[in-house]
């Protein structure tokens, strides 16, 4: 197999891998880099060359995996496009939102590349995508040869899959983004454990091990008690979340805590794309399975839209603000809410997932209590007076679990992707230690690796 990372950066950006397996050309994901805008945010599709694509696999609907799919679909109508059935439902909703965001950016940033695709092209993706069940296999043929592939449930978010290929008795496995354990609303990964020749794995959490004595349950408890304390002192709690997955998981956790009597009565504020995703998750729960989420949670928690935010002015009403984006990226509701809440001792900001160090969320986590923090795009500086906490409720596998999985498959070759350099280095060293004969490739942008 020849593997090419089409992403432009050696980190989690525009995820897209070209796998050339015998005569077959397969693309795994086509994302958008959340930290760039316009053409720079897409994978480098020039590396695809002129040849036809046989197959495009979408592992899940986070934009760093999905966001450029309409561009591929426009340029390669000949390919077979597949995803899980849940992703097939979610993809067009996520992509339509992406068109709206790009149109807004075009006006704000005067970037004439934008939008990179149209609503019509999103519809084209919707028509092209074939939804497959977990565990279902298909075969494609070219030049008298066969390639069999299977989608496997990956946990992480609703609809996420890893994908296995069998070509001439050789097995190749791509993890995609994976979480092995169950979440409150989602079953964990169900990956095959048979011997595999080549493993391509994500490395998101490689840089940091789990803190001892902190389980997922104890982290939920710590979060709920932080919220309860803040609300009882009349403060606001901001929880920055991804609109797809994290927001719904948190709604479910809040409702459970309320039912157990651990969460005092207080308003819950939500807005935007995540509220629409609630309806999709309800439908996926009823029609497809693997997900355990019902939209009745909105009524039970009396969820309402937040008031407008003004920098430096804490919202008049205490309560829980569950807002995207998860990394508090500029121009998003969580960014504006933080600018309103940060300089008041009564408030708390609770991060529940990974924050890239170069995003406002990552910068805030690195700022000491009492130090000054600048909200650059709105030119608002303030001291950090609110309580800032981070909770380990990630949707990605612990590094030790992922390492154990890699050892179980006993591959001859491993390719590392989807992680910061330190995260990849940890996996590289650990895998090398356990099997010095193993071939390990740290995938670099624009490099073709033969394996
Ligand atoms: Zn993801
Ligand atoms: Zn990802």
Short mmCIF file of C-alpha atoms and ligand atoms in Angstrom, two decimals:
data_model
loop_
_atom_site.label_atom_id
_atom_site.label_comp_id
_atom_site.label_asym_id
_atom_site.label_seq_id
_atom_site.Cartn_x
_atom_site.Cartn_y
_atom_site.Cartn_z
CA UNK A 1 0.00 0.00 0.00
CA UNK A 2 1.05 3.57 -0.65
CA UNK A 3 -0.27 6.12 1.83
CA UNK A 4 -0.29 9.90 1.35
CA UNK A 5 -1.35 12.39 4.01
CA UNK A 6 -3.11 15.19 2.09
CA UNK A 7 -3.33 17.38 5.23
CA UNK A 8 -1.12 20.46 5.12
CA UNK A 9 0.03 20.29 8.76
CA UNK A 10 1.50 17.63 11.04
CA UNK A 11 -1.35 17.94 13.53
CA UNK A 12 -5.14 17.58 13.68
CA UNK A 13 -6.17 19.73 10.75
CA UNK A 14 -7.72 18.87 7.41
CA UNK A 15 -7.73 15.08 7.76
CA UNK A 16 -7.54 13.20 4.48
CA UNK A 17 -5.53 10.11 3.59
CA UNK A 18 -5.05 8.65 0.11
CA UNK A 19 -4.52 4.89 0.25
CA UNK A 20 -3.36 3.18 -2.93
CA UNK A 21 -4.00 -0.53 -2.41
CA UNK A 22 -2.98 -2.56 -5.47
CA UNK A 23 -4.89 -0.97 -8.39
CA UNK A 24 -7.42 0.69 -6.03
CA UNK A 25 -7.33 4.37 -5.07
CA UNK A 26 -9.20 5.02 -1.82
CA UNK A 27 -9.65 8.31 0.03
CA UNK A 28 -10.29 8.21 3.78
CA UNK A 29 -12.00 11.46 4.90
CA UNK A 30 -11.80 14.96 3.43
CA UNK A 31 -11.77 17.50 6.26
CA UNK A 32 -11.37 21.22 6.78
CA UNK A 33 -8.70 22.64 9.11
CA UNK A 34 -10.59 24.58 11.81
CA UNK A 35 -7.60 26.89 12.31
CA UNK A 36 -7.37 28.13 8.70
CA UNK A 37 -9.74 29.83 6.28
CA UNK A 38 -10.41 29.41 2.54
CA UNK A 39 -8.18 27.30 0.29
CA UNK A 40 -5.56 26.89 3.03
CA UNK A 41 -8.09 25.03 5.17
CA UNK A 42 -8.60 22.18 2.65
CA UNK A 43 -6.39 19.12 2.16
CA UNK A 44 -3.91 19.40 -0.70
CA UNK A 45 -6.05 17.71 -3.36
CA UNK A 46 -3.40 18.41 -6.03
CA UNK A 47 -1.70 15.30 -4.64
CA UNK A 48 -4.65 13.20 -5.82
CA UNK A 49 -3.43 13.63 -9.39
CA UNK A 50 -5.64 13.05 -12.40
CA UNK A 51 -6.45 9.36 -11.89
CA UNK A 52 -9.93 8.23 -10.89
CA UNK A 53 -10.87 7.46 -7.28
CA UNK A 54 -12.52 4.10 -6.58
CA UNK A 55 -13.80 4.68 -3.07
CA UNK A 56 -14.23 7.51 -0.55
CA UNK A 57 -14.86 6.56 3.09
CA UNK A 58 -16.18 9.15 5.56
CA UNK A 59 -15.25 8.00 9.10
CA UNK A 60 -17.50 10.54 10.91
CA UNK A 61 -19.08 13.98 10.65
CA UNK A 62 -16.72 16.25 12.60
CA UNK A 63 -15.71 18.96 10.13
CA UNK A 64 -12.00 18.13 10.34
CA UNK A 65 -12.96 14.86 8.57
CA UNK A 66 -16.03 15.88 6.54
CA UNK A 67 -15.69 19.57 5.67
CA UNK A 68 -14.08 19.22 2.21
CA UNK A 69 -16.14 16.27 0.99
CA UNK A 70 -18.25 18.38 -1.45
CA UNK A 71 -15.03 19.41 -3.23
CA UNK A 72 -14.02 15.76 -3.71
CA UNK A 73 -17.54 14.88 -4.80
CA UNK A 74 -17.45 17.67 -7.41
CA UNK A 75 -14.09 16.57 -8.82
CA UNK A 76 -14.58 12.81 -8.51
CA UNK A 77 -18.17 11.89 -9.32
CA UNK A 78 -16.90 8.45 -10.42
CA UNK A 79 -16.09 7.26 -6.86
CA UNK A 80 -18.27 5.21 -4.51
CA UNK A 81 -18.97 7.29 -1.36
CA UNK A 82 -19.68 5.41 1.88
CA UNK A 83 -20.23 6.16 5.57
CA UNK A 84 -22.25 4.71 8.44
CA UNK A 85 -26.03 5.22 8.26
CA UNK A 86 -25.92 7.78 11.09
CA UNK A 87 -23.17 9.80 9.36
CA UNK A 88 -25.18 9.64 6.14
CA UNK A 89 -28.02 11.41 8.01
CA UNK A 90 -25.78 13.98 9.75
CA UNK A 91 -23.42 14.90 6.88
CA UNK A 92 -25.73 17.21 4.92
CA UNK A 93 -26.79 19.10 8.08
CA UNK A 94 -23.16 19.67 9.11
CA UNK A 95 -22.14 20.69 5.57
CA UNK A 96 -25.03 23.14 5.18
CA UNK A 97 -23.89 24.81 8.40
CA UNK A 98 -20.39 24.93 6.98
CA UNK A 99 -21.67 26.77 3.85
CA UNK A 100 -23.37 29.35 6.10
CA UNK A 101 -20.21 29.84 8.17
CA UNK A 102 -18.11 30.28 4.99
CA UNK A 103 -20.56 32.84 3.57
CA UNK A 104 -20.29 34.83 6.78
CA UNK A 105 -16.49 34.61 6.69
CA UNK A 106 -16.48 35.79 3.05
CA UNK A 107 -18.22 39.01 4.12
CA UNK A 108 -16.21 39.51 7.32
CA UNK A 109 -12.76 38.64 5.96
CA UNK A 110 -13.28 39.65 2.30
CA UNK A 111 -11.95 36.22 1.29
CA UNK A 112 -13.03 35.60 -2.31
CA UNK A 113 -12.31 31.80 -2.08
CA UNK A 114 -15.44 31.49 0.04
CA UNK A 115 -17.71 29.64 0.16
CA UNK A 116 -15.64 26.67 -1.04
CA UNK A 117 -18.86 24.92 -2.14
CA UNK A 118 -22.57 25.58 -2.49
CA UNK A 119 -25.80 24.18 -1.04
CA UNK A 120 -26.31 22.39 -4.37
CA UNK A 121 -22.98 20.64 -3.99
CA UNK A 122 -23.95 19.62 -0.45
CA UNK A 123 -27.08 18.02 -1.92
CA UNK A 124 -24.82 16.18 -4.36
CA UNK A 125 -22.91 14.66 -1.41
CA UNK A 126 -26.22 13.70 0.17
CA UNK A 127 -27.24 11.83 -2.99
CA UNK A 128 -23.84 10.18 -3.40
CA UNK A 129 -23.31 8.93 0.18
CA UNK A 130 -24.24 5.31 0.74
CA UNK A 131 -25.08 4.57 4.39
CA UNK A 132 -23.77 1.17 5.56
CA UNK A 133 -24.54 -0.70 8.79
CA UNK A 134 -21.76 -1.37 11.33
CA UNK A 135 -20.08 -4.65 10.50
CA UNK A 136 -21.38 -4.64 6.91
CA UNK A 137 -18.87 -5.47 4.14
CA UNK A 138 -18.77 -4.56 0.46
CA UNK A 139 -16.56 -5.52 -2.42
CA UNK A 140 -15.24 -3.33 -5.23
CA UNK A 141 -13.47 -4.58 -8.36
CA UNK A 142 -10.89 -3.18 -10.76
CA UNK A 143 -8.68 -4.87 -13.40
CA UNK A 144 -9.97 -8.29 -12.32
CA UNK A 145 -8.94 -7.73 -8.69
CA UNK A 146 -11.05 -7.35 -5.56
CA UNK A 147 -10.95 -5.11 -2.52
CA UNK A 148 -13.28 -5.93 0.39
CA UNK A 149 -13.95 -3.30 3.05
CA UNK A 150 -15.97 -3.26 6.28
CA UNK A 151 -17.10 -0.39 8.53
CA UNK A 152 -16.71 -0.95 12.30
CA UNK A 153 -18.30 1.07 15.11
CA UNK A 154 -15.68 3.46 16.57
CA UNK A 155 -17.49 5.11 19.53
CA UNK A 156 -16.21 8.75 19.56
CA UNK A 157 -19.45 10.33 18.24
CA UNK A 158 -22.66 8.97 16.75
CA UNK A 159 -21.95 7.21 13.46
CA UNK A 160 -18.14 7.14 13.80
CA UNK A 161 -16.42 4.16 12.14
CA UNK A 162 -13.03 2.59 11.65
CA UNK A 163 -12.57 0.78 8.34
CA UNK A 164 -10.85 -2.50 7.49
CA UNK A 165 -9.68 -3.61 4.04
CA UNK A 166 -8.76 -7.05 2.77
CA UNK A 167 -6.71 -7.18 -0.43
CA UNK A 168 -5.07 -10.46 -1.50
CA UNK A 169 -5.34 -11.87 2.05
CA UNK A 170 -3.64 -8.79 3.51
CA UNK A 171 -5.52 -6.87 6.20
CA UNK A 172 -5.32 -3.09 6.60
CA UNK A 173 -7.13 -1.21 9.38
CA UNK A 174 -7.81 2.54 9.80
CA UNK A 175 -9.03 3.49 13.30
CA UNK A 176 -10.44 6.94 12.42
CA UNK A 177 -11.20 8.84 15.65
CA UNK A 178 -11.92 6.18 18.27
CA UNK A 179 -13.20 5.81 21.82
CA UNK A 180 -13.25 2.27 23.23
CA UNK A 181 -15.30 2.80 26.40
CA UNK A 182 -18.99 3.73 26.39
CA UNK A 183 -20.17 7.30 26.94
CA UNK A 184 -23.44 8.17 28.67
CA UNK A 185 -25.26 8.32 25.33
CA UNK A 186 -23.08 6.22 23.03
CA UNK A 187 -21.76 2.67 22.82
CA UNK A 188 -17.97 2.28 22.63
CA UNK A 189 -15.93 0.97 19.69
CA UNK A 190 -16.46 -2.54 18.38
CA UNK A 191 -13.23 -3.16 16.46
CA UNK A 192 -12.09 -6.57 15.18
CA UNK A 193 -9.07 -7.90 17.07
CA UNK A 194 -7.65 -10.25 14.43
CA UNK A 195 -4.05 -10.06 13.24
CA UNK A 196 -3.60 -7.13 10.84
CA UNK A 197 -0.73 -6.37 8.46
CA UNK A 198 -1.02 -2.58 8.48
CA UNK A 199 -2.57 -0.35 11.12
CA UNK A 200 -3.24 3.36 10.56
CA UNK A 201 -4.10 4.91 13.91
CA UNK A 202 -5.12 8.23 15.43
CA UNK A 203 -2.86 9.53 18.25
CA UNK A 204 -4.89 12.47 19.66
CA UNK A 205 -4.20 11.80 23.34
CA UNK A 206 -0.65 10.47 23.06
CA UNK A 207 0.97 13.42 24.82
CA UNK A 208 -0.83 12.90 28.13
CA UNK A 209 -1.82 9.86 30.18
CA UNK A 210 -4.98 9.68 32.24
CA UNK A 211 -4.57 11.22 35.70
CA UNK A 212 -4.53 8.31 38.21
CA UNK A 213 -7.67 7.98 40.37
CA UNK A 214 -9.71 9.99 37.89
CA UNK A 215 -12.31 7.87 36.15
CA UNK A 216 -14.95 9.12 33.76
CA UNK A 217 -17.55 8.74 36.54
CA UNK A 218 -15.49 10.74 39.04
CA UNK A 219 -14.91 13.44 36.42
CA UNK A 220 -18.67 13.70 35.84
CA UNK A 221 -19.17 14.00 39.61
CA UNK A 222 -16.50 16.72 39.86
CA UNK A 223 -18.14 18.62 36.96
CA UNK A 224 -21.63 18.40 38.48
CA UNK A 225 -20.38 19.56 41.89
CA UNK A 226 -18.50 22.52 40.29
CA UNK A 227 -21.73 23.47 38.49
CA UNK A 228 -23.81 23.09 41.68
CA UNK A 229 -21.41 25.28 43.69
CA UNK A 230 -21.33 27.99 41.02
CA UNK A 231 -25.11 28.05 40.60
CA UNK A 232 -25.71 28.18 44.37
CA UNK A 233 -23.46 31.27 44.66
CA UNK A 234 -25.55 32.90 41.92
CA UNK A 235 -22.93 32.52 39.20
CA UNK A 236 -22.98 31.44 35.56
CA UNK A 237 -21.30 28.23 34.32
CA UNK A 238 -20.01 28.26 30.76
CA UNK A 239 -19.34 24.82 29.24
CA UNK A 240 -17.79 25.20 25.76
CA UNK A 241 -18.79 22.16 23.67
CA UNK A 242 -18.69 20.83 20.11
CA UNK A 243 -22.16 21.17 18.60
CA UNK A 244 -21.99 17.58 17.31
CA UNK A 245 -21.77 15.00 20.08
CA UNK A 246 -20.44 16.77 23.16
CA UNK A 247 -23.42 19.13 23.55
CA UNK A 248 -25.93 16.25 23.51
CA UNK A 249 -23.80 14.09 25.85
CA UNK A 250 -23.64 17.00 28.33
CA UNK A 251 -27.41 17.62 28.13
CA UNK A 252 -27.94 13.97 28.99
CA UNK A 253 -25.46 14.11 31.91
CA UNK A 254 -27.14 17.27 33.29
CA UNK A 255 -30.55 15.63 33.16
CA UNK A 256 -29.27 12.53 34.97
CA UNK A 257 -27.72 14.72 37.68
CA UNK A 258 -30.95 16.66 38.05
CA UNK A 259 -32.90 13.40 38.44
CA UNK A 260 -30.47 12.27 41.15
CA UNK A 261 -31.04 15.57 42.96
CA UNK A 262 -27.38 16.66 42.53
CA UNK A 263 -28.10 19.67 40.36
CA UNK A 264 -30.08 22.61 41.78
CA UNK A 265 -32.94 24.10 39.73
CA UNK A 266 -31.49 26.68 37.32
CA UNK A 267 -31.95 27.65 33.67
CA UNK A 268 -29.96 25.84 30.95
CA UNK A 269 -29.06 27.89 27.85
CA UNK A 270 -28.21 26.38 24.45
CA UNK A 271 -28.24 27.69 20.89
CA UNK A 272 -27.20 27.04 17.30
CA UNK A 273 -26.40 23.94 15.30
CA UNK A 274 -26.24 21.69 18.39
CA UNK A 275 -29.96 22.21 19.00
CA UNK A 276 -30.71 20.90 15.49
CA UNK A 277 -28.40 17.95 16.03
CA UNK A 278 -30.60 17.05 19.02
CA UNK A 279 -33.38 16.13 16.55
CA UNK A 280 -31.01 14.07 14.40
CA UNK A 281 -29.72 12.20 17.47
CA UNK A 282 -33.29 11.46 18.54
CA UNK A 283 -33.97 9.98 15.09
CA UNK A 284 -30.70 7.99 15.09
CA UNK A 285 -31.57 6.58 18.55
CA UNK A 286 -35.01 5.46 17.33
CA UNK A 287 -34.13 4.23 13.84
CA UNK A 288 -30.51 3.05 13.90
CA UNK A 289 -29.31 2.32 17.44
CA UNK A 290 -25.91 2.45 19.16
CA UNK A 291 -26.95 5.89 20.51
CA UNK A 292 -29.11 6.52 23.60
CA UNK A 293 -30.40 10.07 23.41
CA UNK A 294 -33.93 11.48 23.35
CA UNK A 295 -34.97 15.04 22.57
CA UNK A 296 -37.27 15.07 25.66
CA UNK A 297 -34.14 16.12 27.58
CA UNK A 298 -34.71 19.68 26.26
CA UNK A 299 -38.11 19.87 27.94
CA UNK A 300 -36.94 18.18 31.14
CA UNK A 301 -34.13 20.76 31.51
CA UNK A 302 -36.29 23.64 30.20
CA UNK A 303 -33.55 24.56 27.72
CA UNK A 304 -33.80 28.12 26.39
CA UNK A 305 -31.77 30.41 24.09
CA UNK A 306 -29.15 32.55 25.89
CA UNK A 307 -29.50 36.34 26.28
CA UNK A 308 -27.16 38.51 24.14
CA UNK A 309 -23.65 38.75 25.60
CA UNK A 310 -21.74 42.01 26.25
CA UNK A 311 -17.97 41.93 26.95
CA UNK A 312 -17.24 42.50 30.65
CA UNK A 313 -20.90 42.25 31.68
CA UNK A 314 -21.86 39.00 33.33
CA UNK A 315 -25.33 37.81 32.20
CA UNK A 316 -27.99 38.91 34.68
CA UNK A 317 -29.25 35.39 35.14
CA UNK A 318 -27.17 32.64 36.75
CA UNK A 319 -27.39 29.22 35.13
CA UNK A 320 -25.67 26.76 32.80
CA UNK A 321 -24.53 27.96 29.38
CA UNK A 322 -23.82 25.00 27.10
CA UNK A 323 -22.43 26.69 23.99
CA UNK A 324 -20.25 25.88 20.96
CA UNK A 325 -17.45 25.94 20.04
CA UNK A 326 -15.60 23.52 22.30
CA UNK A 327 -12.28 25.34 21.95
CA UNK A 328 -13.87 28.78 22.34
CA UNK A 329 -12.87 29.72 18.79
CA UNK A 330 -13.33 33.40 17.81
CA UNK A 331 -16.79 34.60 16.67
CA UNK A 332 -18.62 31.67 18.33
CA UNK A 333 -21.21 31.83 21.16
CA UNK A 334 -18.79 30.33 23.73
CA UNK A 335 -16.18 33.00 22.86
CA UNK A 336 -18.64 35.84 23.41
CA UNK A 337 -20.03 34.24 26.57
CA UNK A 338 -16.50 33.91 28.01
CA UNK A 339 -15.81 37.59 27.25
CA UNK A 340 -18.92 38.44 29.27
CA UNK A 341 -18.21 36.10 32.22
CA UNK A 342 -14.43 35.96 32.70
CA UNK A 343 -13.86 38.86 35.10
CA UNK A 344 -16.51 37.84 37.69
CA UNK A 345 -15.48 35.62 40.66
CA UNK A 346 -18.95 34.10 40.87
CA UNK A 347 -18.68 32.44 37.42
CA UNK A 348 -17.01 29.23 36.22
CA UNK A 349 -15.77 28.10 32.82
CA UNK A 350 -15.64 24.32 32.52
CA UNK A 351 -13.77 22.72 29.59
CA UNK A 352 -14.82 19.14 28.92
CA UNK A 353 -12.63 18.10 25.99
CA UNK A 354 -9.37 18.67 24.18
CA UNK A 355 -8.37 22.30 23.47
CA UNK A 356 -5.70 23.02 20.90
CA UNK A 357 -3.10 25.24 22.65
CA UNK A 358 -3.33 27.85 19.86
CA UNK A 359 -7.10 28.39 20.23
CA UNK A 360 -8.59 30.92 22.70
CA UNK A 361 -9.73 27.98 24.87
CA UNK A 362 -6.19 26.57 24.97
CA UNK A 363 -4.77 30.03 25.69
CA UNK A 364 -7.21 30.58 28.55
CA UNK A 365 -6.29 27.21 30.10
CA UNK A 366 -2.65 28.31 30.03
CA UNK A 367 -3.39 31.68 31.72
CA UNK A 368 -3.01 31.91 35.52
CA UNK A 369 -5.83 33.10 37.78
CA UNK A 370 -5.63 36.90 38.13
CA UNK A 371 -3.54 37.38 34.95
CA UNK A 372 -4.84 39.41 32.04
CA UNK A 373 -6.54 37.73 29.05
CA UNK A 374 -7.17 39.38 25.70
CA UNK A 375 -10.18 38.56 23.52
CA UNK A 376 -8.32 39.66 20.39
CA UNK A 377 -11.01 39.89 17.72
CA UNK A 378 -13.26 42.04 19.91
CA UNK A 379 -10.31 43.91 21.50
CA UNK A 380 -11.49 43.18 25.06
CA UNK A 381 -8.87 42.63 27.81
CA UNK A 382 -9.84 41.43 31.27
CA UNK A 383 -8.41 39.66 34.32
CA UNK A 384 -9.10 35.98 34.82
CA UNK A 385 -11.31 36.06 37.91
CA UNK A 386 -13.80 33.29 37.09
CA UNK A 387 -12.99 29.74 38.17
CA UNK A 388 -11.43 27.85 35.21
CA UNK A 389 -11.59 24.04 35.28
CA UNK A 390 -10.86 21.23 32.84
CA UNK A 391 -12.54 17.81 33.01
CA UNK A 392 -11.41 14.65 31.28
CA UNK A 393 -14.58 13.69 29.40
CA UNK A 394 -12.86 13.24 26.05
CA UNK A 395 -14.44 11.36 23.15
CA UNK A 396 -11.03 9.88 22.26
CA UNK A 397 -9.41 6.71 23.58
CA UNK A 398 -6.80 6.94 26.35
CA UNK A 399 -3.32 6.44 24.96
CA UNK A 400 -2.83 3.23 26.99
CA UNK A 401 -6.02 1.66 25.62
CA UNK A 402 -5.05 2.58 22.07
CA UNK A 403 -1.53 1.21 22.55
CA UNK A 404 -3.00 -2.04 23.89
CA UNK A 405 -5.26 -2.25 20.83
CA UNK A 406 -2.28 -1.73 18.50
CA UNK A 407 -0.31 -4.48 20.28
CA UNK A 408 -3.26 -6.88 20.04
CA UNK A 409 -3.50 -6.48 16.24
CA UNK A 410 0.22 -7.34 16.07
CA UNK A 411 0.79 -5.45 12.79
CA UNK A 412 4.00 -5.42 10.73
CA UNK A 413 3.54 -1.75 9.88
CA UNK A 414 1.93 1.12 11.76
CA UNK A 415 1.22 4.64 10.47
CA UNK A 416 0.59 7.42 13.01
CA UNK A 417 -1.77 10.26 12.23
CA UNK A 418 -4.28 12.73 13.78
CA UNK A 419 -2.13 14.06 16.63
CA UNK A 420 0.34 16.74 17.66
CA UNK A 421 4.05 15.89 17.24
CA UNK A 422 4.52 14.98 20.96
CA UNK A 423 1.48 12.71 20.84
CA UNK A 424 2.88 10.80 17.87
CA UNK A 425 6.31 10.58 19.45
CA UNK A 426 4.92 8.85 22.54
CA UNK A 427 3.24 6.17 20.41
CA UNK A 428 6.34 5.83 18.24
CA UNK A 429 8.58 5.18 21.29
CA UNK A 430 6.13 2.81 23.01
CA UNK A 431 5.49 0.75 19.89
CA UNK A 432 9.21 0.58 19.10
CA UNK A 433 9.91 -0.62 22.66
CA UNK A 434 7.41 -3.44 22.42
CA UNK A 435 8.55 -4.63 18.98
CA UNK A 436 11.85 -3.32 17.57
CA UNK A 437 11.12 -5.01 14.22
CA UNK A 438 7.90 -3.05 13.71
CA UNK A 439 7.96 -0.52 10.87
CA UNK A 440 6.50 2.75 12.14
CA UNK A 441 5.68 5.75 9.96
CA UNK A 442 4.85 9.16 11.33
CA UNK A 443 2.80 10.47 8.39
CA UNK A 444 4.04 13.84 7.19
CA UNK A 445 2.13 16.20 4.90
CA UNK A 446 2.88 15.77 1.18
CA UNK A 447 4.92 12.61 1.70
CA UNK A 448 4.11 9.33 -0.03
CA UNK A 449 4.90 6.35 2.21
CA UNK A 450 5.17 2.83 0.76
CA UNK A 451 4.33 0.16 3.28
ZN1 LIG B 1 -13.77 13.56 15.55
ZN1 LIG B 2 -10.78 14.22 14.31
#
